[in-house]
mmCIF file of C-alpha atoms in Angstrom:
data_model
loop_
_atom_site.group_PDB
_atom_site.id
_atom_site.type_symbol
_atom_site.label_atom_id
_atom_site.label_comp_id
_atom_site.label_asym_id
_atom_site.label_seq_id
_atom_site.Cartn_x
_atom_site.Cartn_y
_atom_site.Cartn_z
ATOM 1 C CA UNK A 1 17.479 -4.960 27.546
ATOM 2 C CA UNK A 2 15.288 -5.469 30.505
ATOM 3 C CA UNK A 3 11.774 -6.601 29.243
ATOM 4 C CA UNK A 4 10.179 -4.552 32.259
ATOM 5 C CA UNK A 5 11.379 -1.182 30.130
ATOM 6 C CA UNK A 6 8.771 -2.273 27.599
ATOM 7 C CA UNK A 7 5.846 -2.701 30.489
ATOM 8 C CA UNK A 8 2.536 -0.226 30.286
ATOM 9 C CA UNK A 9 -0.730 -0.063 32.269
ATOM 10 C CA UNK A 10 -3.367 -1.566 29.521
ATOM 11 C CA UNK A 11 -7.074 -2.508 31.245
ATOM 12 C CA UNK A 12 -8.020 -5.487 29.610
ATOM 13 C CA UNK A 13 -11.464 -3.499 28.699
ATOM 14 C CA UNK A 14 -8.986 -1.782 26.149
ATOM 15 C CA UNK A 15 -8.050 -4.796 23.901
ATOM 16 C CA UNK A 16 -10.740 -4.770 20.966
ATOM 17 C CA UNK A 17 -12.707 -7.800 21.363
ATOM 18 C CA UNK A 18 -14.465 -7.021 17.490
ATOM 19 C CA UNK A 19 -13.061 -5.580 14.545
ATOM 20 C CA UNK A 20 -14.894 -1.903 13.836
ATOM 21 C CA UNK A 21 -18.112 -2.001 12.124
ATOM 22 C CA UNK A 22 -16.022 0.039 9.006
ATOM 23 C CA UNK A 23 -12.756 -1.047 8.715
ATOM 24 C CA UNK A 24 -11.483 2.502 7.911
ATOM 25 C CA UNK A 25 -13.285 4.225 10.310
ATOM 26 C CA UNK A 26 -11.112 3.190 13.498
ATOM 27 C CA UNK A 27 -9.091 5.665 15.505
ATOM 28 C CA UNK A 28 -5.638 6.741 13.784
ATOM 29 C CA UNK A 29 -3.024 8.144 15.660
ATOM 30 C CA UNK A 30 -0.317 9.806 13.302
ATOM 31 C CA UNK A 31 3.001 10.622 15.476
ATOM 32 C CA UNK A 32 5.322 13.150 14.001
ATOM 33 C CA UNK A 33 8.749 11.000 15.537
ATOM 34 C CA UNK A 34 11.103 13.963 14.649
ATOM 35 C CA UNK A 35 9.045 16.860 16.434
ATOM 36 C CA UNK A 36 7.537 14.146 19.210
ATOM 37 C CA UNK A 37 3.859 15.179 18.773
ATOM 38 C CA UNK A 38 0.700 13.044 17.743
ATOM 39 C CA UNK A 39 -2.860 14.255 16.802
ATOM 40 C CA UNK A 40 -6.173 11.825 16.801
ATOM 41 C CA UNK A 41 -7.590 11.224 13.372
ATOM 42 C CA UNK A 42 -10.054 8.694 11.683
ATOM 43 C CA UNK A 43 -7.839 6.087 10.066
ATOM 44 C CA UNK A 44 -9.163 7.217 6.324
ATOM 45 C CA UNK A 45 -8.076 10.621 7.161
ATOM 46 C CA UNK A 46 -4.457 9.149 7.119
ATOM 47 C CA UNK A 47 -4.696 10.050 3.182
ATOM 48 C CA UNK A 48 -3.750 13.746 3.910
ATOM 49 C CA UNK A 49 -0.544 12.586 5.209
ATOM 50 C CA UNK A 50 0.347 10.531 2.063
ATOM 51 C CA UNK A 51 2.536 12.111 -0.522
ATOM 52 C CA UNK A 52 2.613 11.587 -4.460
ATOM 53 C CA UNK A 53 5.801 9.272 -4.701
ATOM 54 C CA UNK A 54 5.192 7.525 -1.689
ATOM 55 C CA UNK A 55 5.204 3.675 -1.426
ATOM 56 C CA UNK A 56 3.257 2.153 0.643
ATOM 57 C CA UNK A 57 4.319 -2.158 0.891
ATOM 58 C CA UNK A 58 1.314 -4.264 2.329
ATOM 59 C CA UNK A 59 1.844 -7.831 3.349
ATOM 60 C CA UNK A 60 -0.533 -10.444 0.843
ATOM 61 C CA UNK A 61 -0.505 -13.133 3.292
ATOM 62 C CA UNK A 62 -4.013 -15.004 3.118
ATOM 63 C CA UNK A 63 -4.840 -16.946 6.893
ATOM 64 C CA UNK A 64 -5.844 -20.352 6.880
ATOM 65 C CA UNK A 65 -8.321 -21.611 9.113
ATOM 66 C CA UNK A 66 -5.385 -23.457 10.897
ATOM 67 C CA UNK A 67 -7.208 -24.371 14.203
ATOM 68 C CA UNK A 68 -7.706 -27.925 13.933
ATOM 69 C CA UNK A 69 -9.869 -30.058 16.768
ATOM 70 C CA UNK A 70 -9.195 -33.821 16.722
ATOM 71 C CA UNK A 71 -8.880 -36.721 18.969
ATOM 72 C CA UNK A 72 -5.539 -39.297 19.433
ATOM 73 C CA UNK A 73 -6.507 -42.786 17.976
ATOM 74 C CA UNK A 74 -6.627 -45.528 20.908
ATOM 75 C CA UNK A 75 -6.929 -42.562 23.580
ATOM 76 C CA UNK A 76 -9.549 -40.741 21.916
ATOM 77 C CA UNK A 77 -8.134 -37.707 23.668
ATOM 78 C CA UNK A 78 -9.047 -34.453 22.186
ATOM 79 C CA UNK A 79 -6.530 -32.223 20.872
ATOM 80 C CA UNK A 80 -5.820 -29.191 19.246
ATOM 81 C CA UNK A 81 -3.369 -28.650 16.418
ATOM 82 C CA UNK A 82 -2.407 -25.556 15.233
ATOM 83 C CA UNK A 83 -0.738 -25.370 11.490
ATOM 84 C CA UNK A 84 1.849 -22.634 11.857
ATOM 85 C CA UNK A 85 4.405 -23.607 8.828
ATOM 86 C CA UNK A 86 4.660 -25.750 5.522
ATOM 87 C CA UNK A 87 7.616 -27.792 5.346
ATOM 88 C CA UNK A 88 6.906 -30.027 2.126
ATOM 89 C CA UNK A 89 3.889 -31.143 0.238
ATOM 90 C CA UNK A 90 1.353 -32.649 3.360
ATOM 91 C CA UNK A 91 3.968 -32.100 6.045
ATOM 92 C CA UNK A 92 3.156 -28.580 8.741
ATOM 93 C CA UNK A 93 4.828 -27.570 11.454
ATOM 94 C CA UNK A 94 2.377 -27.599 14.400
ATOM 95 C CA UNK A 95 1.811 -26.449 17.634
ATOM 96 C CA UNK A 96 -0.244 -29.501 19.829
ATOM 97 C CA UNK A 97 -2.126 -28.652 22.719
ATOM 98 C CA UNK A 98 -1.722 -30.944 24.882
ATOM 99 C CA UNK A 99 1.797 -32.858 23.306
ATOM 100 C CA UNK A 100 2.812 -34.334 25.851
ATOM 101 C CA UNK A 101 1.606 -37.377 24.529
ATOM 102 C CA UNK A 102 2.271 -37.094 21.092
ATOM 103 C CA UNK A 103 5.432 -39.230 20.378
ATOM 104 C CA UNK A 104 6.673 -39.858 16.492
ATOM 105 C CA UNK A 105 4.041 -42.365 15.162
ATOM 106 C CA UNK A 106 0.685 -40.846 17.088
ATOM 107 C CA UNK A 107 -2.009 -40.174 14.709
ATOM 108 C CA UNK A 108 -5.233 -37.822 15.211
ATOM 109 C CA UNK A 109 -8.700 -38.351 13.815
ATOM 110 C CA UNK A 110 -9.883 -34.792 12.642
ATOM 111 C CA UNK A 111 -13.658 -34.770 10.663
ATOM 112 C CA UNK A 112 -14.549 -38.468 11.737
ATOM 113 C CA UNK A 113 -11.220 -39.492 9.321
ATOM 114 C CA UNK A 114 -11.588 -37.075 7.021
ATOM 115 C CA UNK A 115 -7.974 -35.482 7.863
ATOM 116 C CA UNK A 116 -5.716 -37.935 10.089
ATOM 117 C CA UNK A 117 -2.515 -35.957 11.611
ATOM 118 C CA UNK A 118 -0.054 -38.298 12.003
ATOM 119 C CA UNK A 119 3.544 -37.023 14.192
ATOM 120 C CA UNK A 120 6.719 -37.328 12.482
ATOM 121 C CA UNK A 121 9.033 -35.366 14.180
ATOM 122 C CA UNK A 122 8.870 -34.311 17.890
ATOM 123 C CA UNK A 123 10.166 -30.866 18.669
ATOM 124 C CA UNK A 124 10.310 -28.440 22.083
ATOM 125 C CA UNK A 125 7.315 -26.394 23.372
ATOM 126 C CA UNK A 126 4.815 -28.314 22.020
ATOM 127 C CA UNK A 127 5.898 -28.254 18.455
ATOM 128 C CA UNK A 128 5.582 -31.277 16.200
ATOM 129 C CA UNK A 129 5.901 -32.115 12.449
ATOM 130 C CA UNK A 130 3.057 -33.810 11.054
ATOM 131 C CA UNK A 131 1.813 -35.629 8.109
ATOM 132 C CA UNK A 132 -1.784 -35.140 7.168
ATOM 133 C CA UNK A 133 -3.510 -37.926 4.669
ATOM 134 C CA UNK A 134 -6.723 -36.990 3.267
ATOM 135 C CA UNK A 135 -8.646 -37.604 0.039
ATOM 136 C CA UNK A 136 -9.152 -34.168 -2.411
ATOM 137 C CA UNK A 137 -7.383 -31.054 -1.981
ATOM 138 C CA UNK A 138 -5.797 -30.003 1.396
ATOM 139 C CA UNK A 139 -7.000 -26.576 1.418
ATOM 140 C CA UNK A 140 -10.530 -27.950 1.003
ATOM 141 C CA UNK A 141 -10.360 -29.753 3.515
ATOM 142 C CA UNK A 142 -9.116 -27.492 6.026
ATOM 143 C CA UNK A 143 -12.045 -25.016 4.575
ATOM 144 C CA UNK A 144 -14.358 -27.765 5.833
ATOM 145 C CA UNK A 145 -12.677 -28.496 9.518
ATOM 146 C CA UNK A 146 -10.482 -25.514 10.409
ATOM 147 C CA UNK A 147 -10.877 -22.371 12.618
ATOM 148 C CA UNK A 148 -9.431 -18.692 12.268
ATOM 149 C CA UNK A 149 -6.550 -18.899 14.628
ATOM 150 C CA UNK A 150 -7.557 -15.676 16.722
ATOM 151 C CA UNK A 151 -5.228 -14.924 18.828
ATOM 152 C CA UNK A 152 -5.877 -16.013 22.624
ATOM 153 C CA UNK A 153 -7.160 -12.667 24.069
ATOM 154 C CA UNK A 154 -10.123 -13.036 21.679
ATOM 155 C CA UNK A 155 -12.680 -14.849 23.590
ATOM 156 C CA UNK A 156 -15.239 -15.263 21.026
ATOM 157 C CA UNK A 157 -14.942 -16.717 17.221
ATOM 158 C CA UNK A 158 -15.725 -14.356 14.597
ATOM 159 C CA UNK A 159 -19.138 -14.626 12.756
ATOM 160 C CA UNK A 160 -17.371 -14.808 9.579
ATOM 161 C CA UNK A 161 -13.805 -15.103 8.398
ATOM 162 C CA UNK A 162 -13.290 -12.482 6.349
ATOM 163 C CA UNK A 163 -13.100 -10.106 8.977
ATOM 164 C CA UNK A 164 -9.890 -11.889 10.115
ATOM 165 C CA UNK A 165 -7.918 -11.119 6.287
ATOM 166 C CA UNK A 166 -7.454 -7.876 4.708
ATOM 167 C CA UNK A 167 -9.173 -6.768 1.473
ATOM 168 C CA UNK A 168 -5.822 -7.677 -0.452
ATOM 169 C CA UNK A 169 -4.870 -10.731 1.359
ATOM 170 C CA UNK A 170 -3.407 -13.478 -1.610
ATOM 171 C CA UNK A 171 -1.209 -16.096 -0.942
ATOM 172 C CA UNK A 172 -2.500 -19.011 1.706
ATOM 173 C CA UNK A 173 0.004 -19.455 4.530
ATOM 174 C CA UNK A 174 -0.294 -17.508 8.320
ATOM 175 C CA UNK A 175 -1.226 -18.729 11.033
ATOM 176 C CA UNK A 176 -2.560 -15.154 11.730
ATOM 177 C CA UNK A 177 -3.249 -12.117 10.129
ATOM 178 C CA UNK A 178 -1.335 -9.324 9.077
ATOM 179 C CA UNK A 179 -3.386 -6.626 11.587
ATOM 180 C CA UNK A 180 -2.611 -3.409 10.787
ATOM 181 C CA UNK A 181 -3.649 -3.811 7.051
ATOM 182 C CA UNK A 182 -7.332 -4.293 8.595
ATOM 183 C CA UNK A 183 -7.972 -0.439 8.244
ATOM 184 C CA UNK A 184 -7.817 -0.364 4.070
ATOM 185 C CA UNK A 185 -10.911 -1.102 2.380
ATOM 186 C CA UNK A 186 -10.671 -1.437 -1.687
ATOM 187 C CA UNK A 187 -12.147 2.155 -1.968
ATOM 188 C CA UNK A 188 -9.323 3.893 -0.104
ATOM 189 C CA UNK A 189 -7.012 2.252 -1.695
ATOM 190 C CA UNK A 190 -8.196 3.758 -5.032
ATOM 191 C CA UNK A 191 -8.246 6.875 -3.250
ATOM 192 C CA UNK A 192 -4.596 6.290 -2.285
ATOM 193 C CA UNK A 193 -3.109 5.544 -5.875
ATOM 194 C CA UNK A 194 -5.105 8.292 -7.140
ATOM 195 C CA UNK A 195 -3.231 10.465 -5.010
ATOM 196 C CA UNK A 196 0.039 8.958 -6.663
ATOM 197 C CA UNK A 197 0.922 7.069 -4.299
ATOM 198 C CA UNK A 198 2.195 3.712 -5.662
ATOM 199 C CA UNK A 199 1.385 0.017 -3.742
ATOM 200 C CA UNK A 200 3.929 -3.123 -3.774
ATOM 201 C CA UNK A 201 3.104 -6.394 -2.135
ATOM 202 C CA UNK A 202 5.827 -8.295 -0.313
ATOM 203 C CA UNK A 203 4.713 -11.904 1.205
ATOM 204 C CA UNK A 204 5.328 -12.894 4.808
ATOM 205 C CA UNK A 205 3.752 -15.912 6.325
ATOM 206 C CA UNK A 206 3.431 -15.351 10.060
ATOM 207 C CA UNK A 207 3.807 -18.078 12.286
ATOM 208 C CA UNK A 208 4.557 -18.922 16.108
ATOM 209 C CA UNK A 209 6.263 -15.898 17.025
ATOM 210 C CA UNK A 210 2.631 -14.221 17.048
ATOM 211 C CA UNK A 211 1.491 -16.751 19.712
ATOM 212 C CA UNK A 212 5.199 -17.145 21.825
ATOM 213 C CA UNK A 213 4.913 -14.730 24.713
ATOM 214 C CA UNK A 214 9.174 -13.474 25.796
ATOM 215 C CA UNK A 215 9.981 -15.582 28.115
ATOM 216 C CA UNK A 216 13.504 -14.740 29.417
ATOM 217 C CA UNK A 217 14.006 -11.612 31.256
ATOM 218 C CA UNK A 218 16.712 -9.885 28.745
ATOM 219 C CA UNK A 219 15.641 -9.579 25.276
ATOM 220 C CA UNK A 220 19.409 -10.697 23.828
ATOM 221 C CA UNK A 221 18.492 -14.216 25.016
ATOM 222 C CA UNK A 222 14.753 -14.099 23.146
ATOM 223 C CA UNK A 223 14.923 -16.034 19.578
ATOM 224 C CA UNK A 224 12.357 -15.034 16.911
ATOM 225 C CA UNK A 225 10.865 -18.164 15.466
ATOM 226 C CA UNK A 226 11.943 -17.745 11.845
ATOM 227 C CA UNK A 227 9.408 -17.414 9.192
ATOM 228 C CA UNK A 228 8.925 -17.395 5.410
ATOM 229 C CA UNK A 229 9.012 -14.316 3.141
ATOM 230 C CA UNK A 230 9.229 -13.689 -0.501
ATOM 231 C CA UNK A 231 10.215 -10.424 -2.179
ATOM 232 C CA UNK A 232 9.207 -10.732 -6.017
ATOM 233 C CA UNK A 233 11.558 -9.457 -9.203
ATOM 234 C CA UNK A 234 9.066 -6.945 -9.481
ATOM 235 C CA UNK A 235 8.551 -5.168 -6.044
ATOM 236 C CA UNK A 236 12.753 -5.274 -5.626
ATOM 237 C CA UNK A 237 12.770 -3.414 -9.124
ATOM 238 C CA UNK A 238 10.101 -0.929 -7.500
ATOM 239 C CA UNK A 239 11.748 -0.958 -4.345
ATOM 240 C CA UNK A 240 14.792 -0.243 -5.433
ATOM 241 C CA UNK A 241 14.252 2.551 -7.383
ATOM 242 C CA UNK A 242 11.973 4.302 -4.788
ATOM 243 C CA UNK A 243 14.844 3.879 -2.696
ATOM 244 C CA UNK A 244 17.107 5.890 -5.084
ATOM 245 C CA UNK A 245 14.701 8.392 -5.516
ATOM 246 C CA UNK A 246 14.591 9.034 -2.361
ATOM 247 C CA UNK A 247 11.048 8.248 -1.997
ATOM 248 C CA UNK A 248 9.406 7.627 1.124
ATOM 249 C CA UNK A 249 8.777 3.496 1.940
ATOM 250 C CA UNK A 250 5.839 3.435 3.917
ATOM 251 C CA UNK A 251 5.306 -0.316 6.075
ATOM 252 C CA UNK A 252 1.658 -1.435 6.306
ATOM 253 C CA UNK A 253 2.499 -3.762 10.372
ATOM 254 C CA UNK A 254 5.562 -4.889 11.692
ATOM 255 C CA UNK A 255 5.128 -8.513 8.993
ATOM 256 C CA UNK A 256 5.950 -5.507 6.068
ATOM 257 C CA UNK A 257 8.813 -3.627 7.662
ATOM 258 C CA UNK A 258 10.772 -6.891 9.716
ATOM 259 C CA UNK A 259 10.468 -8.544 5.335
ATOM 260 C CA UNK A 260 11.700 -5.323 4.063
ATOM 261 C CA UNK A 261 14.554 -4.596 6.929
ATOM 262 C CA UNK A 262 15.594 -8.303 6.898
ATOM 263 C CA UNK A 263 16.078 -8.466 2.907
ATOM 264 C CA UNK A 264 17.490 -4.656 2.708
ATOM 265 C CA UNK A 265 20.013 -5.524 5.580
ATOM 266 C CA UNK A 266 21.301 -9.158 4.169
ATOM 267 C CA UNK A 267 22.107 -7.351 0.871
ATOM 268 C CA UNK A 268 22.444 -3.542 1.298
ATOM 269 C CA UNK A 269 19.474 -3.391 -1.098
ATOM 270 C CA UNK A 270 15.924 -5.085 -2.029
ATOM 271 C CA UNK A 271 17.044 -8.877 -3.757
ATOM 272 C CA UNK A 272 14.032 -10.689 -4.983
ATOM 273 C CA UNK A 273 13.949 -13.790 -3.092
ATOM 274 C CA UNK A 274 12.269 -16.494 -1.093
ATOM 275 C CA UNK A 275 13.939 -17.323 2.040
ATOM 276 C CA UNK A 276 13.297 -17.294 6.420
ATOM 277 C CA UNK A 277 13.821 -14.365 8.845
ATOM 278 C CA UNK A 278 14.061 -14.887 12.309
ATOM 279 C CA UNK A 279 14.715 -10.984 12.338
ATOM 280 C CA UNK A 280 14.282 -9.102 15.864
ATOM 281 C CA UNK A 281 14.241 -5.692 16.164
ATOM 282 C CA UNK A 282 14.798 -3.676 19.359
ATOM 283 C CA UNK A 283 15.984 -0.268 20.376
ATOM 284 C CA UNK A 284 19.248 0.609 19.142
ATOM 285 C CA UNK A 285 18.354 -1.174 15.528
ATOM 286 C CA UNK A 286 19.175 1.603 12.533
ATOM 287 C CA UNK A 287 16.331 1.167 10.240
ATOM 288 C CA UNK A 288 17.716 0.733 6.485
ATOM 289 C CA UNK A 289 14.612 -0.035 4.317
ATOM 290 C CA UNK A 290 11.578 1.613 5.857
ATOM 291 C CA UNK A 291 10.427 5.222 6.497
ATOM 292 C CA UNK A 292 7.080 5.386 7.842
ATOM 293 C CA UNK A 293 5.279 2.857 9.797
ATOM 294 C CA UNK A 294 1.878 2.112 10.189
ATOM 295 C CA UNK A 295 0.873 -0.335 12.867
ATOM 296 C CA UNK A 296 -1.912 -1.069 15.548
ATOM 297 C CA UNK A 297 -0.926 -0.612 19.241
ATOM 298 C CA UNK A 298 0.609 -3.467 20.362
ATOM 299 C CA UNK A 299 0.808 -5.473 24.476
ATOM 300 C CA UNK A 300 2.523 -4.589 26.818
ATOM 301 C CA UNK A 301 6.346 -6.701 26.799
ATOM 302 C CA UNK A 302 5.582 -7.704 23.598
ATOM 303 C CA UNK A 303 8.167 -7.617 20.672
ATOM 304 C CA UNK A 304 6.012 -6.014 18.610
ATOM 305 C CA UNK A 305 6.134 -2.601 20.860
ATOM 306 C CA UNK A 306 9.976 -3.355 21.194
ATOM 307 C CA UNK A 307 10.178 -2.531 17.248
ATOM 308 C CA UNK A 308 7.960 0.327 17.235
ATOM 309 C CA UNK A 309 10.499 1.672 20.279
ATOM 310 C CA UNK A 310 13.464 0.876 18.142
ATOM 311 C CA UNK A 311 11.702 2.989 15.164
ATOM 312 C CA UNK A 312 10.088 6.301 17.736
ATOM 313 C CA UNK A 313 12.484 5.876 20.601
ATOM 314 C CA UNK A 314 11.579 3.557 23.811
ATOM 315 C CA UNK A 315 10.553 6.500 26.142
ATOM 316 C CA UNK A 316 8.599 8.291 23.005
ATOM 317 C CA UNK A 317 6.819 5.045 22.360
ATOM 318 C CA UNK A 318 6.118 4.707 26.006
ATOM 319 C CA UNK A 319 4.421 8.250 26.055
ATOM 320 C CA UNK A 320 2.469 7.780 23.145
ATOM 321 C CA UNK A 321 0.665 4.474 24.733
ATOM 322 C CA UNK A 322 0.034 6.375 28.065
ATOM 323 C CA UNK A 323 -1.564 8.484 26.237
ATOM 324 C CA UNK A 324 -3.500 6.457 24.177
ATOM 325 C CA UNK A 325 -4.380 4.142 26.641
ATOM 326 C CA UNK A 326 -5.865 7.611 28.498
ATOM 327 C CA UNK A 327 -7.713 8.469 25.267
ATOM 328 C CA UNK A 328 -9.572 4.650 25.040
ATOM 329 C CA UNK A 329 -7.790 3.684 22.047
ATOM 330 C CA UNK A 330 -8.416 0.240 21.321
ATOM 331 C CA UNK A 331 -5.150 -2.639 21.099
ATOM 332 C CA UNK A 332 -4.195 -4.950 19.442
ATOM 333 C CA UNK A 333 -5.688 -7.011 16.082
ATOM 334 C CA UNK A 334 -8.184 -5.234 16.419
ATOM 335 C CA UNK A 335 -7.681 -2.205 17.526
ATOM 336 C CA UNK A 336 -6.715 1.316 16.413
ATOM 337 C CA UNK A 337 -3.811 2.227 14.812
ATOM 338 C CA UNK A 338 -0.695 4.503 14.563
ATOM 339 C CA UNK A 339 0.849 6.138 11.478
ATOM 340 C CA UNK A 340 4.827 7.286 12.237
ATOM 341 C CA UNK A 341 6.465 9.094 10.334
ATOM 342 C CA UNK A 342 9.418 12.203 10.742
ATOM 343 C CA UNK A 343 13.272 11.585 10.439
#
């Protein structure tokens, strides 16, 4: 498909610089796909559409503060190294700004030598492998030097970090954050399983397909860079028997429902496992795994609002964001959000 078909008027005004003051008191959408009708709410209000039974899967993906600022040794050029993936014990896959430069055997100083980066492996648009060498514990470390990895839109770095995870985030790993879990604060949650709804945690860890804009002008010839997810013994067991239950599988962002599609497709039902996706849903996907959706509005030619068109319908989806653009919805990390649900 022609990535024009996923174009929308968005004034830059209307992608959320900040995160809300409360996290669950930004705007909610909820879209009723089946009847094609959507009502404003507050996003804690999205409790009166939750049902006893229902699951709802959140990603536990913890961000690391994998924005790294170094110079090359003999140049002393500075450069910027973004950690997007773990390959083995000190070894990341990075994304080097500039890399031009950075041929196998270039080191950079980060922290006066406290971390050196030193390339292993050179790969295409600006991707390398590196080696780090450090004294201590890496994640220390990278406490000590590292930035939140806000996404380029965001013009200013965030007082503190926390307001870049969720309440629930776990497992070290993204190079950004799972944005449409933002909204939950610990006290709705309570308020959610006291309602009977139940909560399972599925691991992505997002990497460079956050940060790759499409580039081609037909989606068939876009790859998804592939990233890691893990589906536990437990949450398949849960999974699995909402599924035959016929319980509703709710998807906290598009990290939740590409883990749960991609594992549901492979084997026709939820397999605890660790493993990559490169998954890349567009229109004319059938969903297998997930029922309801909730998910912040997304940019314009993104892929992100080419799955939520593959889930409401392309010209439904378009309607909705004319509409919420008209309404000053905010997009984006973070911005407002959506909750879809209908048959």
């Amino acid at each position: 498909m022609d990535i024009n078909l996923f174009d929308f008027y968005l004034p830059e005004e209307q992608i959320a610089q900040k995160p809300s003051p409360e996290r669950d008191h930004s705007k909610l959408l909820v879209i009723n796909k089946s009847e094609k009708t959507y009502k404003n709410h507050i996003f804690y209000e999205i409790l009166d559409y939750l049902k006893p039974g229902d699951v709802l899967v959140r990603n536990n993906t913890k961000v690391i503060p994998a924005r790294l600022i170094g110079v090359k040794e003999i140049t002393g050029a500075n450069c910027e190294t973004l950690l997007l993936k773990q390959l083995e014990g000190d070894v990341w896959e990075c994304l080097c700004k500039p890399a031009k430069s950075l041929k196998v055997g270039a080191r950079i100083n980060y922290g006066n030598g406290i971390l050196i980066g030193e390339v292993i492996k050179e790969k295409d648009e600006g991707l390398r492998d590196i080696k780090f060498i450090y004294k201590g514990i890496f994640m220390e470390v990278l406490d000590s030097l590292g930035k939140m990895p806000l996404p380029p839109y965001i013009k200013k770095q965030l007082c503190t970090n926390d307001r870049y995870q969720t309440v629930y985030a776990k497992y070290d790993g993204s190079a950004a954050a799972p944005t449409a879990g933002f909204h939950f604060t610990d006290e709705l949650f309570e308020k959610i399983k006291n309602k009977g709804v139940e909560i399972v945690d599925i691991t992505l860890h997002i990497g460079l397909g956050t940060f790759r804009p499409i580039k081609v002008q037909d989606t068939k010839d876009h790859v998804m860079h592939s990233e890691v997810y893990e589906i536990t013994e437990e949450a398949a067991n849960r999974l699995n028997q909402a599924k035959n239950e016929g319980r509703r599988i709710i998807a906290v962002g598009t990290t939740s429902i590409r883990t749960l599609e991609a594992n549901y497709s492979e084997f026709n039902k939820f397999l605890p496992i660790r493993k990559s996706t490169n998954i890349f849903i567009t229109p004319g996907y059938e969903f297998k795994a997930v029922d309801c959706v909730i998910t912040n509005f997304h940019l314009p030619k993104s892929t992100l609002i080419m799955l939520v068109s593959a889930f409401m319908g392309r010209e439904f989806t378009l309607e909705v964001y004319k509409y919420a653009v008209e309404n000053k919805y905010r997009f984006f990390s973070f911005g407002d959000a959506m909750f879809i649900y209908g048959k």
